[in-house]
PDB file of N, CA and C in Angstrom:
ATOM      1  N   UNK A   1      -2.982  10.694   9.814  1.00 60.00           N
ATOM      2  CA  UNK A   1      -2.733  11.529   8.667  1.00 60.00           C
ATOM      3  C   UNK A   1      -4.062  12.075   8.181  1.00 60.00           C
ATOM      4  N   UNK A   2      -3.964  13.367   7.842  1.00 81.00           N
ATOM      5  CA  UNK A   2      -5.130  14.029   7.403  1.00 81.00           C
ATOM      6  C   UNK A   2      -5.212  14.079   5.868  1.00 81.00           C
ATOM      7  N   UNK A   3      -6.243  13.620   5.262  1.00 87.00           N
ATOM      8  CA  UNK A   3      -6.344  13.663   3.803  1.00 87.00           C
ATOM      9  C   UNK A   3      -7.802  14.214   3.528  1.00 87.00           C
ATOM     10  N   UNK A   4      -7.899  14.832   2.331  1.00 91.00           N
ATOM     11  CA  UNK A   4      -9.291  15.246   1.955  1.00 91.00           C
ATOM     12  C   UNK A   4     -10.179  14.078   1.870  1.00 91.00           C
ATOM     13  N   UNK A   5     -11.470  14.270   1.729  1.00 95.00           N
ATOM     14  CA  UNK A   5     -12.435  13.173   1.730  1.00 95.00           C
ATOM     15  C   UNK A   5     -12.249  12.202   0.515  1.00 95.00           C
ATOM     16  N   UNK A   6     -11.963  12.850  -0.601  1.00 95.00           N
ATOM     17  CA  UNK A   6     -11.797  12.078  -1.809  1.00 95.00           C
ATOM     18  C   UNK A   6     -10.554  11.058  -1.767  1.00 95.00           C
ATOM     19  N   UNK A   7      -9.454  11.696  -1.242  1.00 95.00           N
ATOM     20  CA  UNK A   7      -8.231  10.823  -1.152  1.00 95.00           C
ATOM     21  C   UNK A   7      -8.387   9.790  -0.001  1.00 95.00           C
ATOM     22  N   UNK A   8      -9.012  10.126   1.062  1.00 95.00           N
ATOM     23  CA  UNK A   8      -9.237   9.245   2.169  1.00 95.00           C
ATOM     24  C   UNK A   8     -10.090   8.053   1.651  1.00 95.00           C
ATOM     25  N   UNK A   9     -11.138   8.376   0.853  1.00 96.00           N
ATOM     26  CA  UNK A   9     -12.016   7.304   0.280  1.00 96.00           C
ATOM     27  C   UNK A   9     -11.236   6.331  -0.669  1.00 96.00           C
ATOM     28  N   UNK A  10     -10.331   6.968  -1.514  1.00 96.00           N
ATOM     29  CA  UNK A  10      -9.563   6.168  -2.411  1.00 96.00           C
ATOM     30  C   UNK A  10      -8.642   5.169  -1.579  1.00 96.00           C
ATOM     31  N   UNK A  11      -8.055   5.742  -0.544  1.00 96.00           N
ATOM     32  CA  UNK A  11      -7.119   4.915   0.268  1.00 96.00           C
ATOM     33  C   UNK A  11      -7.911   3.787   1.034  1.00 96.00           C
ATOM     34  N   UNK A  12      -9.085   4.094   1.529  1.00 97.00           N
ATOM     35  CA  UNK A  12      -9.922   3.059   2.083  1.00 97.00           C
ATOM     36  C   UNK A  12     -10.370   1.925   1.224  1.00 97.00           C
ATOM     37  N   UNK A  13     -10.815   2.408   0.018  1.00 98.00           N
ATOM     38  CA  UNK A  13     -11.195   1.411  -1.007  1.00 98.00           C
ATOM     39  C   UNK A  13     -10.033   0.475  -1.393  1.00 98.00           C
ATOM     40  N   UNK A  14      -8.829   1.102  -1.632  1.00 98.00           N
ATOM     41  CA  UNK A  14      -7.717   0.356  -2.060  1.00 98.00           C
ATOM     42  C   UNK A  14      -7.239  -0.631  -0.855  1.00 98.00           C
ATOM     43  N   UNK A  15      -7.331  -0.162   0.315  1.00 98.00           N
ATOM     44  CA  UNK A  15      -6.982  -0.971   1.517  1.00 98.00           C
ATOM     45  C   UNK A  15      -7.852  -2.210   1.457  1.00 98.00           C
ATOM     46  N   UNK A  16      -9.185  -2.071   1.380  1.00 98.00           N
ATOM     47  CA  UNK A  16     -10.056  -3.196   1.355  1.00 98.00           C
ATOM     48  C   UNK A  16      -9.863  -4.064   0.081  1.00 98.00           C
ATOM     49  N   UNK A  17      -9.582  -3.420  -0.988  1.00 98.00           N
ATOM     50  CA  UNK A  17      -9.365  -4.267  -2.236  1.00 98.00           C
ATOM     51  C   UNK A  17      -8.050  -5.013  -2.093  1.00 98.00           C
ATOM     52  N   UNK A  18      -7.063  -4.476  -1.525  1.00 98.00           N
ATOM     53  CA  UNK A  18      -5.763  -5.181  -1.326  1.00 98.00           C
ATOM     54  C   UNK A  18      -5.668  -6.164  -0.228  1.00 98.00           C
ATOM     55  N   UNK A  19      -6.510  -6.033   0.723  1.00 98.00           N
ATOM     56  CA  UNK A  19      -6.441  -6.792   2.005  1.00 98.00           C
ATOM     57  C   UNK A  19      -6.508  -8.375   1.722  1.00 98.00           C
ATOM     58  N   UNK A  20      -7.362  -8.896   0.878  1.00 98.00           N
ATOM     59  CA  UNK A  20      -7.392 -10.316   0.587  1.00 98.00           C
ATOM     60  C   UNK A  20      -6.049 -10.822  -0.061  1.00 98.00           C
ATOM     61  N   UNK A  21      -5.611  -9.972  -0.965  1.00 98.00           N
ATOM     62  CA  UNK A  21      -4.283 -10.186  -1.683  1.00 98.00           C
ATOM     63  C   UNK A  21      -3.239 -10.310  -0.719  1.00 98.00           C
ATOM     64  N   UNK A  22      -3.124  -9.390   0.204  1.00 97.00           N
ATOM     65  CA  UNK A  22      -2.075  -9.325   1.196  1.00 97.00           C
ATOM     66  C   UNK A  22      -2.113 -10.448   2.204  1.00 97.00           C
ATOM     67  N   UNK A  23      -3.427 -10.793   2.563  1.00 97.00           N
ATOM     68  CA  UNK A  23      -3.542 -11.884   3.546  1.00 97.00           C
ATOM     69  C   UNK A  23      -3.194 -13.285   2.874  1.00 97.00           C
ATOM     70  N   UNK A  24      -3.487 -13.396   1.642  1.00 98.00           N
ATOM     71  CA  UNK A  24      -3.112 -14.627   0.842  1.00 98.00           C
ATOM     72  C   UNK A  24      -1.663 -14.754   0.639  1.00 98.00           C
ATOM     73  N   UNK A  25      -0.971 -13.644   0.368  1.00 96.00           N
ATOM     74  CA  UNK A  25       0.389 -13.749  -0.018  1.00 96.00           C
ATOM     75  C   UNK A  25       1.456 -13.442   1.019  1.00 96.00           C
ATOM     76  N   UNK A  26       1.180 -12.433   1.773  1.00 94.00           N
ATOM     77  CA  UNK A  26       2.111 -11.968   2.873  1.00 94.00           C
ATOM     78  C   UNK A  26       3.374 -11.426   2.219  1.00 94.00           C
ATOM     79  N   UNK A  27       3.415 -11.136   1.008  1.00 93.00           N
ATOM     80  CA  UNK A  27       4.622 -10.735   0.226  1.00 93.00           C
ATOM     81  C   UNK A  27       4.592  -9.274  -0.005  1.00 93.00           C
ATOM     82  N   UNK A  28       5.462  -8.547   0.645  1.00 89.00           N
ATOM     83  CA  UNK A  28       5.449  -7.075   0.360  1.00 89.00           C
ATOM     84  C   UNK A  28       5.740  -6.595  -1.083  1.00 89.00           C
ATOM     85  N   UNK A  29       6.642  -7.356  -1.602  1.00 88.00           N
ATOM     86  CA  UNK A  29       7.000  -7.043  -3.080  1.00 88.00           C
ATOM     87  C   UNK A  29       5.758  -7.207  -3.962  1.00 88.00           C
ATOM     88  N   UNK A  30       5.025  -8.310  -3.761  1.00 93.00           N
ATOM     89  CA  UNK A  30       3.881  -8.586  -4.535  1.00 93.00           C
ATOM     90  C   UNK A  30       2.760  -7.596  -4.216  1.00 93.00           C
ATOM     91  N   UNK A  31       2.666  -7.163  -3.013  1.00 93.00           N
ATOM     92  CA  UNK A  31       1.685  -6.139  -2.601  1.00 93.00           C
ATOM     93  C   UNK A  31       1.944  -4.938  -3.303  1.00 93.00           C
ATOM     94  N   UNK A  32       3.162  -4.419  -3.303  1.00 90.00           N
ATOM     95  CA  UNK A  32       3.503  -3.181  -4.020  1.00 90.00           C
ATOM     96  C   UNK A  32       3.181  -3.299  -5.512  1.00 90.00           C
ATOM     97  N   UNK A  33       3.451  -4.436  -6.169  1.00 93.00           N
ATOM     98  CA  UNK A  33       3.100  -4.570  -7.513  1.00 93.00           C
ATOM     99  C   UNK A  33       1.549  -4.557  -7.728  1.00 93.00           C
ATOM    100  N   UNK A  34       0.859  -5.169  -6.809  1.00 97.00           N
ATOM    101  CA  UNK A  34      -0.591  -5.188  -6.820  1.00 97.00           C
ATOM    102  C   UNK A  34      -1.149  -3.745  -6.805  1.00 97.00           C
ATOM    103  N   UNK A  35      -0.602  -3.066  -5.859  1.00 95.00           N
ATOM    104  CA  UNK A  35      -1.046  -1.660  -5.682  1.00 95.00           C
ATOM    105  C   UNK A  35      -0.764  -0.901  -7.040  1.00 95.00           C
ATOM    106  N   UNK A  36       0.444  -0.950  -7.523  1.00 94.00           N
ATOM    107  CA  UNK A  36       0.817  -0.265  -8.715  1.00 94.00           C
ATOM    108  C   UNK A  36      -0.117  -0.730  -9.827  1.00 94.00           C
ATOM    109  N   UNK A  37      -0.371  -1.983 -10.015  1.00 97.00           N
ATOM    110  CA  UNK A  37      -1.288  -2.483 -11.033  1.00 97.00           C
ATOM    111  C   UNK A  37      -2.651  -1.950 -10.953  1.00 97.00           C
ATOM    112  N   UNK A  38      -3.006  -1.523  -9.771  1.00 97.00           N
ATOM    113  CA  UNK A  38      -4.356  -1.006  -9.552  1.00 97.00           C
ATOM    114  C   UNK A  38      -4.411   0.526  -9.419  1.00 97.00           C
ATOM    115  N   UNK A  39      -3.359   1.206  -9.916  1.00 96.00           N
ATOM    116  CA  UNK A  39      -3.234   2.570  -9.922  1.00 96.00           C
ATOM    117  C   UNK A  39      -2.965   3.295  -8.590  1.00 96.00           C
ATOM    118  N   UNK A  40      -2.531   2.618  -7.595  1.00 95.00           N
ATOM    119  CA  UNK A  40      -2.219   3.148  -6.355  1.00 95.00           C
ATOM    120  C   UNK A  40      -0.738   3.290  -6.274  1.00 95.00           C
ATOM    121  N   UNK A  41      -0.307   4.479  -6.030  1.00 89.00           N
ATOM    122  CA  UNK A  41       1.162   4.814  -5.911  1.00 89.00           C
ATOM    123  C   UNK A  41       1.381   5.884  -5.020  1.00 89.00           C
ATOM    124  N   UNK A  42       2.688   6.247  -4.835  1.00 88.00           N
ATOM    125  CA  UNK A  42       3.074   7.397  -4.011  1.00 88.00           C
ATOM    126  C   UNK A  42       2.649   7.261  -2.637  1.00 88.00           C
ATOM    127  N   UNK A  43       2.149   8.435  -2.059  1.00 89.00           N
ATOM    128  CA  UNK A  43       1.778   8.503  -0.608  1.00 89.00           C
ATOM    129  C   UNK A  43       0.604   7.547  -0.422  1.00 89.00           C
ATOM    130  N   UNK A  44      -0.328   7.387  -1.221  1.00 93.00           N
ATOM    131  CA  UNK A  44      -1.440   6.610  -1.061  1.00 93.00           C
ATOM    132  C   UNK A  44      -0.979   5.073  -0.939  1.00 93.00           C
ATOM    133  N   UNK A  45      -0.060   4.621  -1.726  1.00 91.00           N
ATOM    134  CA  UNK A  45       0.422   3.289  -1.590  1.00 91.00           C
ATOM    135  C   UNK A  45       1.149   3.052  -0.314  1.00 91.00           C
ATOM    136  N   UNK A  46       1.879   4.028   0.144  1.00 89.00           N
ATOM    137  CA  UNK A  46       2.587   3.956   1.483  1.00 89.00           C
ATOM    138  C   UNK A  46       1.572   3.825   2.543  1.00 89.00           C
ATOM    139  N   UNK A  47       0.594   4.616   2.550  1.00 92.00           N
ATOM    140  CA  UNK A  47      -0.506   4.612   3.538  1.00 92.00           C
ATOM    141  C   UNK A  47      -1.195   3.294   3.549  1.00 92.00           C
ATOM    142  N   UNK A  48      -1.585   2.778   2.412  1.00 94.00           N
ATOM    143  CA  UNK A  48      -2.254   1.434   2.346  1.00 94.00           C
ATOM    144  C   UNK A  48      -1.381   0.374   2.864  1.00 94.00           C
ATOM    145  N   UNK A  49      -0.007   0.453   2.577  1.00 92.00           N
ATOM    146  CA  UNK A  49       0.913  -0.544   2.978  1.00 92.00           C
ATOM    147  C   UNK A  49       1.061  -0.417   4.472  1.00 92.00           C
ATOM    148  N   UNK A  50       1.073   0.731   5.032  1.00 92.00           N
ATOM    149  CA  UNK A  50       1.243   0.966   6.463  1.00 92.00           C
ATOM    150  C   UNK A  50       0.086   0.324   7.129  1.00 92.00           C
ATOM    151  N   UNK A  51      -1.139   0.517   6.649  1.00 93.00           N
ATOM    152  CA  UNK A  51      -2.397   0.068   7.308  1.00 93.00           C
ATOM    153  C   UNK A  51      -2.474  -1.422   7.250  1.00 93.00           C
ATOM    154  N   UNK A  52      -2.152  -2.044   6.062  1.00 94.00           N
ATOM    155  CA  UNK A  52      -2.267  -3.487   5.865  1.00 94.00           C
ATOM    156  C   UNK A  52      -1.244  -4.209   6.639  1.00 94.00           C
ATOM    157  N   UNK A  53      -0.005  -3.695   6.777  1.00 91.00           N
ATOM    158  CA  UNK A  53       1.050  -4.301   7.522  1.00 91.00           C
ATOM    159  C   UNK A  53       0.948  -4.021   9.078  1.00 91.00           C
ATOM    160  N   UNK A  54       0.003  -2.970   9.361  1.00 91.00           N
ATOM    161  CA  UNK A  54      -0.215  -2.613  10.698  1.00 91.00           C
ATOM    162  C   UNK A  54       1.138  -2.194  11.381  1.00 91.00           C
ATOM    163  N   UNK A  55       1.800  -1.281  10.625  1.00 88.00           N
ATOM    164  CA  UNK A  55       3.093  -0.802  10.957  1.00 88.00           C
ATOM    165  C   UNK A  55       3.226   0.641  10.910  1.00 88.00           C
ATOM    166  N   UNK A  56       4.340   1.062  11.266  1.00 87.00           N
ATOM    167  CA  UNK A  56       4.631   2.525  11.234  1.00 87.00           C
ATOM    168  C   UNK A  56       5.119   2.985   9.926  1.00 87.00           C
ATOM    169  N   UNK A  57       5.139   4.313   9.752  1.00 84.00           N
ATOM    170  CA  UNK A  57       5.476   4.809   8.423  1.00 84.00           C
ATOM    171  C   UNK A  57       6.884   4.430   7.965  1.00 84.00           C
ATOM    172  N   UNK A  58       7.828   4.390   8.767  1.00 84.00           N
ATOM    173  CA  UNK A  58       9.178   4.007   8.322  1.00 84.00           C
ATOM    174  C   UNK A  58       9.254   2.535   7.783  1.00 84.00           C
ATOM    175  N   UNK A  59       8.597   1.542   8.384  1.00 82.00           N
ATOM    176  CA  UNK A  59       8.503   0.243   7.866  1.00 82.00           C
ATOM    177  C   UNK A  59       7.766   0.140   6.613  1.00 82.00           C
ATOM    178  N   UNK A  60       6.628   0.813   6.474  1.00 77.00           N
ATOM    179  CA  UNK A  60       5.855   0.866   5.203  1.00 77.00           C
ATOM    180  C   UNK A  60       6.698   1.412   4.111  1.00 77.00           C
ATOM    181  N   UNK A  61       7.429   2.448   4.406  1.00 76.00           N
ATOM    182  CA  UNK A  61       8.204   3.021   3.335  1.00 76.00           C
ATOM    183  C   UNK A  61       9.274   2.070   2.866  1.00 76.00           C
ATOM    184  N   UNK A  62      10.012   1.338   3.759  1.00 77.00           N
ATOM    185  CA  UNK A  62      10.918   0.348   3.437  1.00 77.00           C
ATOM    186  C   UNK A  62      10.332  -0.684   2.502  1.00 77.00           C
ATOM    187  N   UNK A  63       9.155  -1.153   2.760  1.00 73.00           N
ATOM    188  CA  UNK A  63       8.484  -2.122   1.987  1.00 73.00           C
ATOM    189  C   UNK A  63       8.154  -1.556   0.595  1.00 73.00           C
ATOM    190  N   UNK A  64       7.677  -0.244   0.593  1.00 67.00           N
ATOM    191  CA  UNK A  64       7.280   0.302  -0.666  1.00 67.00           C
ATOM    192  C   UNK A  64       8.533   0.674  -1.531  1.00 67.00           C
ATOM    193  N   UNK A  65       9.536   1.145  -0.923  1.00 71.00           N
ATOM    194  CA  UNK A  65      10.757   1.636  -1.766  1.00 71.00           C
ATOM    195  C   UNK A  65      11.693   0.511  -2.157  1.00 71.00           C
ATOM    196  N   UNK A  66      11.628  -0.614  -1.501  1.00 68.00           N
ATOM    197  CA  UNK A  66      12.528  -1.744  -1.844  1.00 68.00           C
ATOM    198  C   UNK A  66      11.939  -2.616  -2.975  1.00 68.00           C
ATOM    199  N   UNK A  67      10.750  -2.298  -3.495  1.00 55.00           N
ATOM    200  CA  UNK A  67      10.143  -3.224  -4.480  1.00 55.00           C
ATOM    201  C   UNK A  67      10.988  -3.032  -5.763  1.00 55.00           C
ATOM    202  N   UNK A  68      10.994  -4.082  -6.592  1.00 52.00           N
ATOM    203  CA  UNK A  68      11.739  -4.184  -7.731  1.00 52.00           C
ATOM    204  C   UNK A  68      11.122  -3.098  -8.725  1.00 52.00           C
ATOM    205  N   UNK A  69      11.977  -2.397  -9.452  1.00 50.00           N
ATOM    206  CA  UNK A  69      11.587  -1.432 -10.384  1.00 50.00           C
ATOM    207  C   UNK A  69      11.254  -2.128 -11.705  1.00 50.00           C
ATOM    208  N   UNK A  70      10.254  -1.661 -12.486  1.00 48.00           N
ATOM    209  CA  UNK A  70       9.860  -2.271 -13.762  1.00 48.00           C
ATOM    210  C   UNK A  70      10.950  -2.153 -14.815  1.00 48.00           C
TER     211      UNK A  70
END
């Protein structure tokens, strides 16, 4: 996926910020809440999820969109 430099940097930072949380919990719902709590949402949250879960876009979207709504 091609992103401008600023967006790519935000995604990379959030990916590394979220990695220890994801590795500790392995919980996709908690991961999505973590991302939301840290201001990461929409396409960026899906991309971070995809990279952390090492999965394709469809699986990352399922994890992202099935999270409980506030």
